[in-house]
GROMACS .gro file of C-alpha atoms in nm:
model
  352
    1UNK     CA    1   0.579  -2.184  -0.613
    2UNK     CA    2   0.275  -1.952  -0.603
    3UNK     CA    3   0.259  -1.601  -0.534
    4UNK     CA    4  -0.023  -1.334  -0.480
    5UNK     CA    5  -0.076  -1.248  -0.804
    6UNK     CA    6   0.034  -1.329  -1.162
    7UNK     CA    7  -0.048  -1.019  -1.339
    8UNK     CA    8  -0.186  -0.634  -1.292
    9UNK     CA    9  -0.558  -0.813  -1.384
   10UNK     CA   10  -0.564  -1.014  -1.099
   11UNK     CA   11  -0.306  -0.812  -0.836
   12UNK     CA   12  -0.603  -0.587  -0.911
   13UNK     CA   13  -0.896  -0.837  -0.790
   14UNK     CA   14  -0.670  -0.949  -0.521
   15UNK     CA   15  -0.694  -0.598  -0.386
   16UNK     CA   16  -1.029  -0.569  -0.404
   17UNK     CA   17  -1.116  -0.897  -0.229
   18UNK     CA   18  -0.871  -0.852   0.084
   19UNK     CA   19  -0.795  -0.465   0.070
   20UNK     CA   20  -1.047  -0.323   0.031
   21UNK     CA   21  -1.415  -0.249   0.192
   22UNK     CA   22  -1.732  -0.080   0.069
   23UNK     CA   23  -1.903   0.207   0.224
   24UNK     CA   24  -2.254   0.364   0.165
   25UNK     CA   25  -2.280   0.739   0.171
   26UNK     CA   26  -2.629   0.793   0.095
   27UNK     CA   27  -2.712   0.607  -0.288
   28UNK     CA   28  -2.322   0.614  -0.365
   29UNK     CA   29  -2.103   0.301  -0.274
   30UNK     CA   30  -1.735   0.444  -0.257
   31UNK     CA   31  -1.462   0.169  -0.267
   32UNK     CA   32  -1.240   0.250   0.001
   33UNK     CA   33  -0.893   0.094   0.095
   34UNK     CA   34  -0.841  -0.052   0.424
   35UNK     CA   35  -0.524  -0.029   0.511
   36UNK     CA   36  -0.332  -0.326   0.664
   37UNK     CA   37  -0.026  -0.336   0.876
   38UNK     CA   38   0.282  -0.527   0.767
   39UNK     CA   39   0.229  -0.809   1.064
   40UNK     CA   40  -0.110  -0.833   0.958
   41UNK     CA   41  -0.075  -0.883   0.556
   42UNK     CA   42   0.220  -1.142   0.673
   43UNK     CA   43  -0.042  -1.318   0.913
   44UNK     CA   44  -0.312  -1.346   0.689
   45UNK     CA   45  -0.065  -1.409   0.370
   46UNK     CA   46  -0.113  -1.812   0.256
   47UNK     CA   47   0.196  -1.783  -0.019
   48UNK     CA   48   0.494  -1.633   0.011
   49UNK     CA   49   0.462  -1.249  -0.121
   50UNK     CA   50   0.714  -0.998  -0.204
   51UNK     CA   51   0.771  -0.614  -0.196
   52UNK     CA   52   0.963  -0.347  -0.308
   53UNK     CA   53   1.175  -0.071  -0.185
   54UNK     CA   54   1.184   0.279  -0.383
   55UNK     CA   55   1.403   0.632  -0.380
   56UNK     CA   56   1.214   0.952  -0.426
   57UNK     CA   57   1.343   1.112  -0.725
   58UNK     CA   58   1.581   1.393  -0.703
   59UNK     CA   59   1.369   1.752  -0.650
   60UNK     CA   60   1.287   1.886  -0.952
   61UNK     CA   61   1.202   1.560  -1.107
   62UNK     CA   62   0.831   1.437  -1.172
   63UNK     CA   63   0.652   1.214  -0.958
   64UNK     CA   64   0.603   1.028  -1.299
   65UNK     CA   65   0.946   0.874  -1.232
   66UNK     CA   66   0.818   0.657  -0.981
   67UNK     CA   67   0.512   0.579  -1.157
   68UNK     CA   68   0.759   0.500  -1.484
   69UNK     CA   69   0.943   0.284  -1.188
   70UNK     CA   70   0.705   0.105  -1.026
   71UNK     CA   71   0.430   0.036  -1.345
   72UNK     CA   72   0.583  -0.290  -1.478
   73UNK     CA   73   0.686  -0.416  -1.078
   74UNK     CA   74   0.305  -0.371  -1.029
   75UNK     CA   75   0.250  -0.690  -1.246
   76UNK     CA   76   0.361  -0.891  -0.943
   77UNK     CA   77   0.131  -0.735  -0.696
   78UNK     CA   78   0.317  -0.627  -0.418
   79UNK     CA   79   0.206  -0.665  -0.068
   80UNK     CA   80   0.365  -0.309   0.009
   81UNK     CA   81   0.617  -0.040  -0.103
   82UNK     CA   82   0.903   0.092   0.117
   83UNK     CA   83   0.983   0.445   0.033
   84UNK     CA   84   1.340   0.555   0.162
   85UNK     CA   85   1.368   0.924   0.373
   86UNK     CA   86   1.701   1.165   0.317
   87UNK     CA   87   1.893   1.409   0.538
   88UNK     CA   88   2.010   1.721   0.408
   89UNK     CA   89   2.311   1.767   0.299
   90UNK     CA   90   2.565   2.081   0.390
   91UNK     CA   91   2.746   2.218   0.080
   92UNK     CA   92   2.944   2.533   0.020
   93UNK     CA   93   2.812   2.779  -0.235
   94UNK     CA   94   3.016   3.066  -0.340
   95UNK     CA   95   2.920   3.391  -0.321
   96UNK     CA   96   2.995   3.677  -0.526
   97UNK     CA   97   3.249   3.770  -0.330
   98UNK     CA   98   3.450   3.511  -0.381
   99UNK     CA   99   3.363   3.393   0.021
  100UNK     CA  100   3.184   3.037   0.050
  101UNK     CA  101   2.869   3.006   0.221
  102UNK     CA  102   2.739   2.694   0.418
  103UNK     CA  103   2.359   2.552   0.359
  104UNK     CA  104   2.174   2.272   0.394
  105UNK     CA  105   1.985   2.076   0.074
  106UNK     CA  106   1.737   1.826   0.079
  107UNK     CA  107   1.826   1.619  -0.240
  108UNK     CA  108   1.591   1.378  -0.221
  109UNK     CA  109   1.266   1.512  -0.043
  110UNK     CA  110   0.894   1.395  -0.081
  111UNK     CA  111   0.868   1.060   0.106
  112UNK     CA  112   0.524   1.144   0.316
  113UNK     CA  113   0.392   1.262  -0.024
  114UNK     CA  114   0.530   0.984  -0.230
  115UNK     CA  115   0.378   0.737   0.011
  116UNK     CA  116   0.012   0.889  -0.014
  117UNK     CA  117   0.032   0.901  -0.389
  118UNK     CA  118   0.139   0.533  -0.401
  119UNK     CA  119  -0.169   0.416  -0.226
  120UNK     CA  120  -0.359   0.649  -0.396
  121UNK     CA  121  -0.252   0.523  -0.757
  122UNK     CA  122  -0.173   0.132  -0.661
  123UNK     CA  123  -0.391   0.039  -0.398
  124UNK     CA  124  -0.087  -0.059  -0.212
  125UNK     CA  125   0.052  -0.046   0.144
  126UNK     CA  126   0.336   0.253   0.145
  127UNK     CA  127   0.634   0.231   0.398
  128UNK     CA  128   0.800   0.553   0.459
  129UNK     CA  129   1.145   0.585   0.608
  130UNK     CA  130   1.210   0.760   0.942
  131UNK     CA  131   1.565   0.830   1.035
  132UNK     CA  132   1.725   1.021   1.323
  133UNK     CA  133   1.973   1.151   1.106
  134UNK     CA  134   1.942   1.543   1.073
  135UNK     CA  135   1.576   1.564   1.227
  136UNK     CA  136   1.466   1.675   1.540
  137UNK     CA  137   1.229   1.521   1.789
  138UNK     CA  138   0.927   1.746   1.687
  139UNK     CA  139   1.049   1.725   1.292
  140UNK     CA  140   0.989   1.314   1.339
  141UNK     CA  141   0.626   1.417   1.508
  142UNK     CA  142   0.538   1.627   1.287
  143UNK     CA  143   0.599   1.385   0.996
  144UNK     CA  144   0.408   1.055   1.213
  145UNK     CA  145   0.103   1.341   1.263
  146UNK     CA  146   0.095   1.388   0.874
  147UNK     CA  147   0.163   1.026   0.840
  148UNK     CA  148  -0.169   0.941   1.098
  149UNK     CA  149  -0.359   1.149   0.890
  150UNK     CA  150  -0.288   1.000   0.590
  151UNK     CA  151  -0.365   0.676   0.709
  152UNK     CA  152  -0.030   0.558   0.695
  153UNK     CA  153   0.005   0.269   0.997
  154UNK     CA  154   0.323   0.134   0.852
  155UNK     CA  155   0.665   0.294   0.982
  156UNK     CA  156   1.016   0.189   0.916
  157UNK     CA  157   1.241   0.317   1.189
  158UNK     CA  158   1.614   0.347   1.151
  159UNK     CA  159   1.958   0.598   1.306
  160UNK     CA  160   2.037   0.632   0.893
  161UNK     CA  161   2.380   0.689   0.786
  162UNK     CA  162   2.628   0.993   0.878
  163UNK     CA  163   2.615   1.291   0.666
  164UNK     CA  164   2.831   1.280   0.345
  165UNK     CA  165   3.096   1.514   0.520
  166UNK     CA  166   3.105   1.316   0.824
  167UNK     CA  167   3.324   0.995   0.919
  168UNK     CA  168   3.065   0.919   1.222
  169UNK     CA  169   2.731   0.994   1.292
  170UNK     CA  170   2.633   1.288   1.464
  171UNK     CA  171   2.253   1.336   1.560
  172UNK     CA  172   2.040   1.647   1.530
  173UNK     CA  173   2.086   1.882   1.851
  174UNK     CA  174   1.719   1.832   1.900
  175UNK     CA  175   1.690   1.442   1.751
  176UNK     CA  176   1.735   1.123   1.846
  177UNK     CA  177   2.111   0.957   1.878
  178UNK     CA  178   1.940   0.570   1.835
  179UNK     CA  179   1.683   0.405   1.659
  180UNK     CA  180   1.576   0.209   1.990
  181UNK     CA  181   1.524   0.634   2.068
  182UNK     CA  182   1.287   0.713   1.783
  183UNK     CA  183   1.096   0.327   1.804
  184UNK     CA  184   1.087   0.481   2.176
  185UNK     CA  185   0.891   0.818   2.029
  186UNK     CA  186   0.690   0.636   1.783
  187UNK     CA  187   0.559   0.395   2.082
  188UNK     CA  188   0.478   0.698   2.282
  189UNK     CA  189   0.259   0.858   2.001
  190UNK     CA  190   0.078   0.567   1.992
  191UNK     CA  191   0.020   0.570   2.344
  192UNK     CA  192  -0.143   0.916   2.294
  193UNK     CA  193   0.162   1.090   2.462
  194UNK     CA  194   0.338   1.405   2.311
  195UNK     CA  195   0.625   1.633   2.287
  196UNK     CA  196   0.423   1.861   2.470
  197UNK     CA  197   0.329   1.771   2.772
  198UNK     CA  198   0.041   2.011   2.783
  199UNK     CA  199  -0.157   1.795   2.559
  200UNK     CA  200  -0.371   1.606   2.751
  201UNK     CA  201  -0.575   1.319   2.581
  202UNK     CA  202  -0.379   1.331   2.261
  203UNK     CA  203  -0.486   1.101   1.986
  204UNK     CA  204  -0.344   0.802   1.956
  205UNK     CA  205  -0.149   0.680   1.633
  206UNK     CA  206  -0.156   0.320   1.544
  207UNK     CA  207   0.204   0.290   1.393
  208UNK     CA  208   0.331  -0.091   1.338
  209UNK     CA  209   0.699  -0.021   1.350
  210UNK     CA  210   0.973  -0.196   1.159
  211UNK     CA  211   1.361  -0.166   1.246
  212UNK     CA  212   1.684  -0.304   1.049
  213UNK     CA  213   1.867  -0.622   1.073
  214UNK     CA  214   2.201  -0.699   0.982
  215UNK     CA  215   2.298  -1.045   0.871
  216UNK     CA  216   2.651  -0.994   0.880
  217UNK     CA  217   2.626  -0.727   1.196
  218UNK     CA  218   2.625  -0.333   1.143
  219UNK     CA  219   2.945  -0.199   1.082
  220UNK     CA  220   2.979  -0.027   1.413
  221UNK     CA  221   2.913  -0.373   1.646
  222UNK     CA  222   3.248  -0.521   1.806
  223UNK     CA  223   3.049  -0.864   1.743
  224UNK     CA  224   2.711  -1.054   1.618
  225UNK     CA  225   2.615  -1.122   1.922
  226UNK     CA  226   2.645  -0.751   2.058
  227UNK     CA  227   2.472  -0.681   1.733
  228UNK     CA  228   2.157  -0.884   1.805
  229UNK     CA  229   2.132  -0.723   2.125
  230UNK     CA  230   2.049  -0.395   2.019
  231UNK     CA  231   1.838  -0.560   1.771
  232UNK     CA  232   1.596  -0.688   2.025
  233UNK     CA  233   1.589  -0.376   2.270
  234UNK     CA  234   1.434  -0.218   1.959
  235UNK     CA  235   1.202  -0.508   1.941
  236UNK     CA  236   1.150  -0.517   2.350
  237UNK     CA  237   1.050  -0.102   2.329
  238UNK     CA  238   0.761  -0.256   2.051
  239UNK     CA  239   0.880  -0.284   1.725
  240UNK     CA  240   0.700  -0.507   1.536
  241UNK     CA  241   0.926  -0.657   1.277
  242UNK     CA  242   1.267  -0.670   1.086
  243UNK     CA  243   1.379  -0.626   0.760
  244UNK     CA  244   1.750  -0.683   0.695
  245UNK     CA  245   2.013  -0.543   0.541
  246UNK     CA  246   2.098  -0.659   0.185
  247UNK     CA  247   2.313  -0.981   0.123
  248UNK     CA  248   2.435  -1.171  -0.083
  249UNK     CA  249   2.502  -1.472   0.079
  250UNK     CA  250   2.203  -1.694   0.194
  251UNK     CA  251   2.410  -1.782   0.485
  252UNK     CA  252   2.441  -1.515   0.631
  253UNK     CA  253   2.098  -1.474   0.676
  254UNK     CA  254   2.006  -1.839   0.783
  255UNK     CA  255   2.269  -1.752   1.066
  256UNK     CA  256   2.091  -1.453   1.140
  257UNK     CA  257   1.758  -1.604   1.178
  258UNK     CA  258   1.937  -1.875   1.427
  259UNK     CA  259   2.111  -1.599   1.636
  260UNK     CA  260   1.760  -1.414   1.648
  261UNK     CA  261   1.582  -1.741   1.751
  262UNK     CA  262   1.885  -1.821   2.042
  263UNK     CA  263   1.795  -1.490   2.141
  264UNK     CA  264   1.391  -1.534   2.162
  265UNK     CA  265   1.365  -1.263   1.875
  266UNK     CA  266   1.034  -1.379   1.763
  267UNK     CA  267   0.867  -1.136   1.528
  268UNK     CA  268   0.853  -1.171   1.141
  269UNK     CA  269   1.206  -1.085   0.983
  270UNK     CA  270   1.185  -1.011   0.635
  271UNK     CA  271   1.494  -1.071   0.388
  272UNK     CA  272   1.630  -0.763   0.169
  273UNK     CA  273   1.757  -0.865  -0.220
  274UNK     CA  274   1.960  -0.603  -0.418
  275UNK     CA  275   2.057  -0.737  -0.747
  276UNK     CA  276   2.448  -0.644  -0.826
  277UNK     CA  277   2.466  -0.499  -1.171
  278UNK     CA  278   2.845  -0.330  -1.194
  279UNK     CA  279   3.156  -0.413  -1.164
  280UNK     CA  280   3.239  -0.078  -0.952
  281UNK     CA  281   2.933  -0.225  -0.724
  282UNK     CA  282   3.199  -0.511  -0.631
  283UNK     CA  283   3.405  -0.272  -0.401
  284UNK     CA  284   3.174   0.016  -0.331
  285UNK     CA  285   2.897  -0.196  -0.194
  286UNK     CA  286   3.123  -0.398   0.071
  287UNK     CA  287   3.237  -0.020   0.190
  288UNK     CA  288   2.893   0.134   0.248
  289UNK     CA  289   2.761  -0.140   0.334
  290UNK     CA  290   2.971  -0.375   0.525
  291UNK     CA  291   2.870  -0.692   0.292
  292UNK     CA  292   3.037  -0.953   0.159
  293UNK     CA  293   3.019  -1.052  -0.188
  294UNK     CA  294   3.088  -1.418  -0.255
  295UNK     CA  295   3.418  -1.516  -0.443
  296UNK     CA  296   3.187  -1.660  -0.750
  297UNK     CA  297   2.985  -1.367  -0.780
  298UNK     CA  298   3.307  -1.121  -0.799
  299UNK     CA  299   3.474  -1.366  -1.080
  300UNK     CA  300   3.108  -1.395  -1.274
  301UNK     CA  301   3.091  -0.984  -1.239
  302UNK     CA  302   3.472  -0.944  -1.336
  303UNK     CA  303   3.460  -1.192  -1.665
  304UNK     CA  304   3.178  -0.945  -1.794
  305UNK     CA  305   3.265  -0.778  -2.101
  306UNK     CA  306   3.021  -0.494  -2.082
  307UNK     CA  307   2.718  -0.333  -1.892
  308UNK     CA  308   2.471  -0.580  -1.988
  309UNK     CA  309   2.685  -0.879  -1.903
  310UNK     CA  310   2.697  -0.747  -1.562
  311UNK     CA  311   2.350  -0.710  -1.495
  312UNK     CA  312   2.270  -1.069  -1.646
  313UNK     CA  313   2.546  -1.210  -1.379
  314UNK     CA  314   2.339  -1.042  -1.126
  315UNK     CA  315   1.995  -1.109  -1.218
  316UNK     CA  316   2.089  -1.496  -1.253
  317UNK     CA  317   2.256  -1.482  -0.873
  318UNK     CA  318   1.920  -1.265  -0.729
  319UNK     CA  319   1.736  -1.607  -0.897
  320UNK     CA  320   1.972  -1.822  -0.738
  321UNK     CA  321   1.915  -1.653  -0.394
  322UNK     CA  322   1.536  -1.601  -0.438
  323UNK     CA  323   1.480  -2.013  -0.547
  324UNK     CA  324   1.681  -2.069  -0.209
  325UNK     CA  325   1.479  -1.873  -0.012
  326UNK     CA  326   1.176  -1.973  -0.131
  327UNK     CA  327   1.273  -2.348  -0.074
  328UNK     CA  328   1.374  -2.275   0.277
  329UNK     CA  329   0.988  -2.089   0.364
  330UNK     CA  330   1.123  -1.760   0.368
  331UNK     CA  331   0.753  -1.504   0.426
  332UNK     CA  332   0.871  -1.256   0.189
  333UNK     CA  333   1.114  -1.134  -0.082
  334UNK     CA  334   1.186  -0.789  -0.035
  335UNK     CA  335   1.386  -0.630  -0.301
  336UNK     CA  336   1.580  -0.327  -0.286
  337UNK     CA  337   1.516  -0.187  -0.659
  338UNK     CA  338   1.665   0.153  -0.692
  339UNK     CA  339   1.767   0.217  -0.967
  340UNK     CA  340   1.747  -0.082  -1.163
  341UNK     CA  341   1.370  -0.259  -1.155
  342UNK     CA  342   1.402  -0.406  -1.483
  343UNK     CA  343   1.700  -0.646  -1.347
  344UNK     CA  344   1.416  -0.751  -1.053
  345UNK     CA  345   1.138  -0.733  -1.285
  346UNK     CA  346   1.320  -1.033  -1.516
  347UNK     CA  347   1.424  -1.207  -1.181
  348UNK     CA  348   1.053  -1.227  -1.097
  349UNK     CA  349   0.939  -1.293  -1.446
  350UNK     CA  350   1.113  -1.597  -1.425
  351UNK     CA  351   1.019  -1.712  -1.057
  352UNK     CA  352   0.644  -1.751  -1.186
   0.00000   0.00000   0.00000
């Protein structure tokens, strides 16, 4: 099996064949990125590629973290880089007068600028995140106008999770409730048409939207079938593609793709790969998430004697998925690296 590129060298001259175009200011040529939506690089893609998704470091760390993240991932010349978007978070801060104090924190902030300074440094389509979750209507436009002028086309549209202190989610006074809602606001920008309805002949954006998929349903569905529903009244509105929850199970998402077909859900729909690397993982992920882990995997992860044992029993089961889905024509691997790339980067080291 072939992929785009077998090394920085020539994920470099791959770039500069298909992504990029030059232009003639006067006697300079300047080498200038075109950027290409997600449906397009999967159109025009003749091997399966793969791509990555990344969380901005905590504030007050460097952007060098991601750099120090991504650098040895590079090798395998990704076809783009998913950057994840954050909430803030309420907390209680005591004051001096012994009294507590409610305000909101942004942990994780940065995604528009991480996503410029990734194309800027790799050459690479960036993905940001856009959630409903604790943003308002004119917070999301805002961000899509920065976005646009960027030249960012590539969107990822999702509700996002409830706030740590919440059991359910509750939207932003002034935000969306759904992600069909803010697929429905991205459409409209691209249509030209604003929050304000006072300007007339607005630009229009260019977003190609992607929403989420979930192979074994989202944990608030009665059923599958209810599920895929939603699914593809985001995709009716004009979302563009799908890229699925993690799993661990092939078969869940080969059942996925058949519901999705039985239910004329035709655009691409890209499969998400976390490697499992903890024991702790083995309980925690099934309750965030709503996964399963298979019965092997869980007595593999549980015979480990120590940290590194548990990451080799995941790295050789992301293998065993990523073979399978390779032999069954999957478009894309799409791996969710967080916080451990080197698990991902051996994976792929070993793939070609």
């Amino acid at each position: 099996m072939e992929f785009a590129a077998k090394n920085s060298e020539t994920a470099w001259l791959r770039f500069q064949k298909t992504n990029c175009l030059y232009t003639s200011y006067g006697n300079y040529s300047i080498f200038v990125p075109e950027v290409m939506k997600v449906t397009q690089v999967l159109a025009e893609a003749t091997k399966p590629i793969i791509s990555f998704e990344i969380l901005p470091p905590t504030k007050g760390k460097s952007i060098e973290s991601i750099y120090n993240h991504l650098d040895p991932l590079m090798e395998f010349g990704p076809s783009f880089i998913n950057v994840t978007y954050h909430r803030a978070e309420q907390v209680y801060k005591k004051r001096p007068d012994g009294s507590f104090e409610r305000v909101e924190i942004r942990k994780r902030p940065g995604t528009v600028g991480i996503c410029a300074a990734i194309m800027n440094k790799y050459k690479v389509e960036a993905i940001p995140h856009l959630i409903c979750g604790g943003f308002s209507k004119e917070e999301t436009e805002n961000a899509l106008i920065d976005l646009h002028f960027l030249g960012i086309k590539n969107v990822l549209a999702l509700r996002g999770d409830a706030a740590a202190n919440e059991k359910f989610f509750t939207p932003h006074p002034h935000g969306h409730r759904y992600a069909e809602d803010l697929v429905q606001q991205i459409i409209s920008l691209n249509n030209g048409k604003y929050l304000e309805e006072d300007i007339m002949d607005g630009v229009k954006t260019d977003f190609c939207i992607g929403v989420a998929g979930y192979p074994e349903k989202h944990f608030e569905a009665p059923n599958a079938d209810i599920d895929i529903y939603y699914l593809k009244r985001k995709l009716d509105l004009g979302a563009d593609y799908v890229t699925t929850q993690m799993f661990f199970n092939n078969e869940h998402y080969y059942q996925f793709l058949k519901r999705c077909d039985a239910n004329d859900v035709k655009v691409p729909i890209i499969p998400g790969l976390k490697p499992l690397t903890s024991k702790r993982q083995l309980s925690m992920i099934p309750s965030i998430f709503n996964v399963e882990v298979p019965v092997d995997l869980c007595k593999e992860m549980l015979k480990a004697k120590n940290e590194s044992d548990c990451e080799k029993v995941g790295e050789e089961w992301l293998l065993m998925q990523c073979r399978d889905l390779l032999k069954n024509k999957v478009p894309v691997l799409h791996f969710y690296t967080l916080g451990k790339p080197q698990v991902v980067y051996n994976v792929l080291k070993q793939l070609f």
